[in-house]
Amino acid sequence: MPALDIREIGNDDVEDVAALWERCGLTRPWNDPHGDIAFARKSENAAVLVGRRDDRLAASALVGHDGHRGAVYYVCVDPEFQDKGLGRAIMAAAEEWLRARGVWKLNLMVRADNAPVIDFYSALGYDREDRVTLAKWIDPSRKPRR
């Protein structure tokens, strides 16, 4: 694995992480990155992992679990650091974070048309499982207009 100093987010990292998520195109108008970071930091069952290289934020992932199944969100590598194995490193750290808490399965949600990301996770050993995802906007005022 490439040299990447990975740890849980600290107060001094919040603005850098939110900016990284923006730069990597992971945010949406209905998802406030600062709110998502704060929510994860309040929970025993979630964390934001940050990976620094040469004292610069290079990668991040939000990881959490429900007691047996884990999930990751906001997995990203700064465009300046891509194609150097840092995505693999931050995912390995997310998997280890979950494993240390007794979680045995990690589920991912990837849009069907996002072939590069599907290929990335497939290369890490993730298998496609056919499922139907159902969603309901229980607060219709938050539903994005398209």
PDB file of C-alpha atoms in Angstrom:
ATOM      1  CA  MET A   1       0.000   0.000   0.000  1.00  0.00           C
ATOM      2  CA  PRO A   2       1.207   3.530  -0.681  1.00  0.00           C
ATOM      3  CA  ALA A   3       2.223   5.765   2.203  1.00  0.00           C
ATOM      4  CA  LEU A   4      -0.965   7.310   3.511  1.00  0.00           C
ATOM      5  CA  ASP A   5      -1.463   8.448   7.098  1.00  0.00           C
ATOM      6  CA  ILE A   6      -5.071   7.407   7.829  1.00  0.00           C
ATOM      7  CA  ARG A   7      -6.954   8.369  10.981  1.00  0.00           C
ATOM      8  CA  GLU A   8     -10.370   9.561  12.099  1.00  0.00           C
ATOM      9  CA  ILE A   9     -11.240  13.146  11.270  1.00  0.00           C
ATOM     10  CA  GLY A  10     -10.224  15.882  13.687  1.00  0.00           C
ATOM     11  CA  ASN A  11     -11.625  19.381  14.120  1.00  0.00           C
ATOM     12  CA  ASP A  12      -8.872  20.830  11.935  1.00  0.00           C
ATOM     13  CA  ASP A  13      -9.818  18.486   9.064  1.00  0.00           C
ATOM     14  CA  VAL A  14     -13.496  19.374   8.657  1.00  0.00           C
ATOM     15  CA  GLU A  15     -13.139  22.226   6.159  1.00  0.00           C
ATOM     16  CA  ASP A  16     -10.552  20.323   4.114  1.00  0.00           C
ATOM     17  CA  VAL A  17     -12.770  17.236   3.955  1.00  0.00           C
ATOM     18  CA  ALA A  18     -15.855  19.213   2.915  1.00  0.00           C
ATOM     19  CA  ALA A  19     -13.784  20.931   0.209  1.00  0.00           C
ATOM     20  CA  LEU A  20     -12.387  17.582  -0.969  1.00  0.00           C
ATOM     21  CA  TRP A  21     -15.889  16.125  -1.275  1.00  0.00           C
ATOM     22  CA  GLU A  22     -16.882  19.178  -3.330  1.00  0.00           C
ATOM     23  CA  ARG A  23     -13.783  18.929  -5.527  1.00  0.00           C
ATOM     24  CA  CYS A  24     -14.472  15.249  -6.182  1.00  0.00           C
ATOM     25  CA  GLY A  25     -18.100  15.936  -7.137  1.00  0.00           C
ATOM     26  CA  LEU A  26     -19.627  13.960  -4.267  1.00  0.00           C
ATOM     27  CA  THR A  27     -21.915  16.605  -2.824  1.00  0.00           C
ATOM     28  CA  ARG A  28     -25.452  17.347  -3.891  1.00  0.00           C
ATOM     29  CA  PRO A  29     -27.667  20.341  -3.068  1.00  0.00           C
ATOM     30  CA  TRP A  30     -29.714  18.194  -0.677  1.00  0.00           C
ATOM     31  CA  ASN A  31     -26.648  16.809   1.165  1.00  0.00           C
ATOM     32  CA  ASP A  32     -24.817  19.241   3.421  1.00  0.00           C
ATOM     33  CA  PRO A  33     -21.267  17.899   3.803  1.00  0.00           C
ATOM     34  CA  HIS A  34     -20.747  19.732   7.101  1.00  0.00           C
ATOM     35  CA  GLY A  35     -23.976  18.219   8.444  1.00  0.00           C
ATOM     36  CA  ASP A  36     -22.986  14.733   7.287  1.00  0.00           C
ATOM     37  CA  ILE A  37     -19.567  15.078   8.907  1.00  0.00           C
ATOM     38  CA  ALA A  38     -21.085  16.326  12.184  1.00  0.00           C
ATOM     39  CA  PHE A  39     -23.668  13.520  12.199  1.00  0.00           C
ATOM     40  CA  ALA A  40     -21.004  10.845  11.674  1.00  0.00           C
ATOM     41  CA  ARG A  41     -18.786  12.312  14.382  1.00  0.00           C
ATOM     42  CA  LYS A  42     -21.622  12.158  16.944  1.00  0.00           C
ATOM     43  CA  SER A  43     -22.197   8.442  16.395  1.00  0.00           C
ATOM     44  CA  GLU A  44     -20.344   5.495  17.909  1.00  0.00           C
ATOM     45  CA  ASN A  45     -21.257   3.583  14.759  1.00  0.00           C
ATOM     46  CA  ALA A  46     -19.748   5.932  12.184  1.00  0.00           C
ATOM     47  CA  ALA A  47     -16.561   7.811  11.434  1.00  0.00           C
ATOM     48  CA  VAL A  48     -15.022   9.963   8.774  1.00  0.00           C
ATOM     49  CA  LEU A  49     -11.602   8.629   7.845  1.00  0.00           C
ATOM     50  CA  VAL A  50      -9.015  10.976   6.407  1.00  0.00           C
ATOM     51  CA  GLY A  51      -5.861  10.019   4.578  1.00  0.00           C
ATOM     52  CA  ARG A  52      -2.982  12.457   4.450  1.00  0.00           C
ATOM     53  CA  ARG A  53       0.053  12.256   2.243  1.00  0.00           C
ATOM     54  CA  ASP A  54       2.871  14.773   2.467  1.00  0.00           C
ATOM     55  CA  ASP A  55       0.785  16.656   5.074  1.00  0.00           C
ATOM     56  CA  ARG A  56      -2.021  17.184   2.535  1.00  0.00           C
ATOM     57  CA  LEU A  57      -5.495  15.690   2.636  1.00  0.00           C
ATOM     58  CA  ALA A  58      -5.454  13.111  -0.147  1.00  0.00           C
ATOM     59  CA  ALA A  59      -8.367  10.747   0.563  1.00  0.00           C
ATOM     60  CA  SER A  60     -11.480  10.365   2.664  1.00  0.00           C
ATOM     61  CA  ALA A  61     -14.330   7.977   3.406  1.00  0.00           C
ATOM     62  CA  LEU A  62     -17.354   8.093   5.689  1.00  0.00           C
ATOM     63  CA  VAL A  63     -17.878   4.641   7.202  1.00  0.00           C
ATOM     64  CA  GLY A  64     -20.668   3.327   9.409  1.00  0.00           C
ATOM     65  CA  HIS A  65     -22.616   0.250  10.410  1.00  0.00           C
ATOM     66  CA  ASP A  66     -25.876  -1.024  11.869  1.00  0.00           C
ATOM     67  CA  GLY A  67     -24.281  -3.702  14.040  1.00  0.00           C
ATOM     68  CA  HIS A  68     -23.612  -6.275  11.358  1.00  0.00           C
ATOM     69  CA  ARG A  69     -23.650  -4.612   7.921  1.00  0.00           C
ATOM     70  CA  GLY A  70     -21.346  -1.753   7.088  1.00  0.00           C
ATOM     71  CA  ALA A  71     -21.541   0.980   4.496  1.00  0.00           C
ATOM     72  CA  VAL A  72     -19.172   3.566   3.096  1.00  0.00           C
ATOM     73  CA  TYR A  73     -20.032   6.908   1.588  1.00  0.00           C
ATOM     74  CA  TYR A  74     -18.036   9.840   0.245  1.00  0.00           C
ATOM     75  CA  VAL A  75     -15.108   7.626  -0.764  1.00  0.00           C
ATOM     76  CA  CYS A  76     -12.745   9.873  -2.668  1.00  0.00           C
ATOM     77  CA  VAL A  77      -9.184  10.655  -3.587  1.00  0.00           C
ATOM     78  CA  ASP A  78      -8.067  14.168  -4.459  1.00  0.00           C
ATOM     79  CA  PRO A  79      -7.671  14.373  -8.253  1.00  0.00           C
ATOM     80  CA  GLU A  80      -3.995  15.325  -7.781  1.00  0.00           C
ATOM     81  CA  PHE A  81      -3.373  12.014  -5.981  1.00  0.00           C
ATOM     82  CA  GLN A  82      -5.472   9.652  -8.102  1.00  0.00           C
ATOM     83  CA  ASP A  83      -4.086   6.511  -9.740  1.00  0.00           C
ATOM     84  CA  LYS A  84      -1.560   5.999  -6.952  1.00  0.00           C
ATOM     85  CA  GLY A  85      -3.401   3.309  -4.950  1.00  0.00           C
ATOM     86  CA  LEU A  86      -4.818   5.708  -2.352  1.00  0.00           C
ATOM     87  CA  GLY A  87      -8.413   4.659  -3.065  1.00  0.00           C
ATOM     88  CA  ARG A  88      -7.428   1.099  -2.229  1.00  0.00           C
ATOM     89  CA  ALA A  89      -5.722   2.312   0.945  1.00  0.00           C
ATOM     90  CA  ILE A  90      -8.697   4.335   2.236  1.00  0.00           C
ATOM     91  CA  MET A  91     -11.043   1.414   1.458  1.00  0.00           C
ATOM     92  CA  ALA A  92      -8.742  -1.013   3.284  1.00  0.00           C
ATOM     93  CA  ALA A  93      -8.852   1.327   6.291  1.00  0.00           C
ATOM     94  CA  ALA A  94     -12.660   1.516   6.111  1.00  0.00           C
ATOM     95  CA  GLU A  95     -12.886  -2.279   5.973  1.00  0.00           C
ATOM     96  CA  GLU A  96     -10.533  -2.602   8.944  1.00  0.00           C
ATOM     97  CA  TRP A  97     -12.535  -0.007  10.921  1.00  0.00           C
ATOM     98  CA  LEU A  98     -15.642  -2.134  10.382  1.00  0.00           C
ATOM     99  CA  ARG A  99     -13.882  -5.461  11.046  1.00  0.00           C
ATOM    100  CA  ALA A 100     -12.581  -4.119  14.382  1.00  0.00           C
ATOM    101  CA  ARG A 101     -16.205  -3.500  15.392  1.00  0.00           C
ATOM    102  CA  GLY A 102     -17.409  -7.004  14.536  1.00  0.00           C
ATOM    103  CA  VAL A 103     -18.991  -6.096  11.199  1.00  0.00           C
ATOM    104  CA  TRP A 104     -18.776  -8.937   8.698  1.00  0.00           C
ATOM    105  CA  LYS A 105     -20.268  -7.508   5.505  1.00  0.00           C
ATOM    106  CA  LEU A 106     -19.889  -4.211   3.680  1.00  0.00           C
ATOM    107  CA  ASN A 107     -22.583  -3.033   1.276  1.00  0.00           C
ATOM    108  CA  LEU A 108     -22.025  -0.336  -1.332  1.00  0.00           C
ATOM    109  CA  MET A 109     -24.444   1.638  -3.450  1.00  0.00           C
ATOM    110  CA  VAL A 110     -23.125   2.690  -6.845  1.00  0.00           C
ATOM    111  CA  ARG A 111     -25.183   4.094  -9.684  1.00  0.00           C
ATOM    112  CA  ALA A 112     -25.562   1.491 -12.440  1.00  0.00           C
ATOM    113  CA  ASP A 113     -24.068   3.822 -15.059  1.00  0.00           C
ATOM    114  CA  ASN A 114     -20.916   4.576 -13.026  1.00  0.00           C
ATOM    115  CA  ALA A 115     -18.716   1.945 -14.695  1.00  0.00           C
ATOM    116  CA  PRO A 116     -15.335   3.293 -13.462  1.00  0.00           C
ATOM    117  CA  VAL A 117     -16.446   3.089  -9.829  1.00  0.00           C
ATOM    118  CA  ILE A 118     -18.005  -0.353 -10.317  1.00  0.00           C
ATOM    119  CA  ASP A 119     -14.715  -1.509 -11.864  1.00  0.00           C
ATOM    120  CA  PHE A 120     -12.762  -0.023  -8.929  1.00  0.00           C
ATOM    121  CA  TYR A 121     -14.808  -1.907  -6.341  1.00  0.00           C
ATOM    122  CA  SER A 122     -14.794  -5.100  -8.418  1.00  0.00           C
ATOM    123  CA  ALA A 123     -10.982  -4.952  -8.446  1.00  0.00           C
ATOM    124  CA  LEU A 124     -11.122  -4.785  -4.631  1.00  0.00           C
ATOM    125  CA  GLY A 125     -13.142  -8.019  -4.485  1.00  0.00           C
ATOM    126  CA  TYR A 126     -16.660  -6.609  -4.288  1.00  0.00           C
ATOM    127  CA  ASP A 127     -19.344  -8.619  -6.068  1.00  0.00           C
ATOM    128  CA  ARG A 128     -22.504  -7.354  -7.671  1.00  0.00           C
ATOM    129  CA  GLU A 129     -25.608  -8.510  -5.787  1.00  0.00           C
ATOM    130  CA  ASP A 130     -28.873  -8.003  -7.587  1.00  0.00           C
ATOM    131  CA  ARG A 131     -31.179  -6.025  -5.341  1.00  0.00           C
ATOM    132  CA  VAL A 132     -33.917  -3.509  -5.831  1.00  0.00           C
ATOM    133  CA  THR A 133     -33.416  -0.257  -3.978  1.00  0.00           C
ATOM    134  CA  LEU A 134     -36.637   1.438  -2.983  1.00  0.00           C
ATOM    135  CA  ALA A 135     -36.764   4.978  -1.675  1.00  0.00           C
ATOM    136  CA  LYS A 136     -39.399   7.347  -0.391  1.00  0.00           C
ATOM    137  CA  TRP A 137     -38.971  11.027   0.357  1.00  0.00           C
ATOM    138  CA  ILE A 138     -40.595  11.180   3.789  1.00  0.00           C
ATOM    139  CA  ASP A 139     -39.958  14.935   3.763  1.00  0.00           C
ATOM    140  CA  PRO A 140     -41.140  15.929   0.264  1.00  0.00           C
ATOM    141  CA  SER A 141     -39.781  19.456   0.724  1.00  0.00           C
ATOM    142  CA  ARG A 142     -36.253  17.992   0.551  1.00  0.00           C
ATOM    143  CA  LYS A 143     -36.853  16.162  -2.734  1.00  0.00           C
ATOM    144  CA  PRO A 144     -34.631  17.607  -5.457  1.00  0.00           C
ATOM    145  CA  ARG A 145     -36.347  19.134  -8.449  1.00  0.00           C
ATOM    146  CA  ARG A 146     -35.140  17.709 -11.733  1.00  0.00           C
TER     147      ARG A 146
END
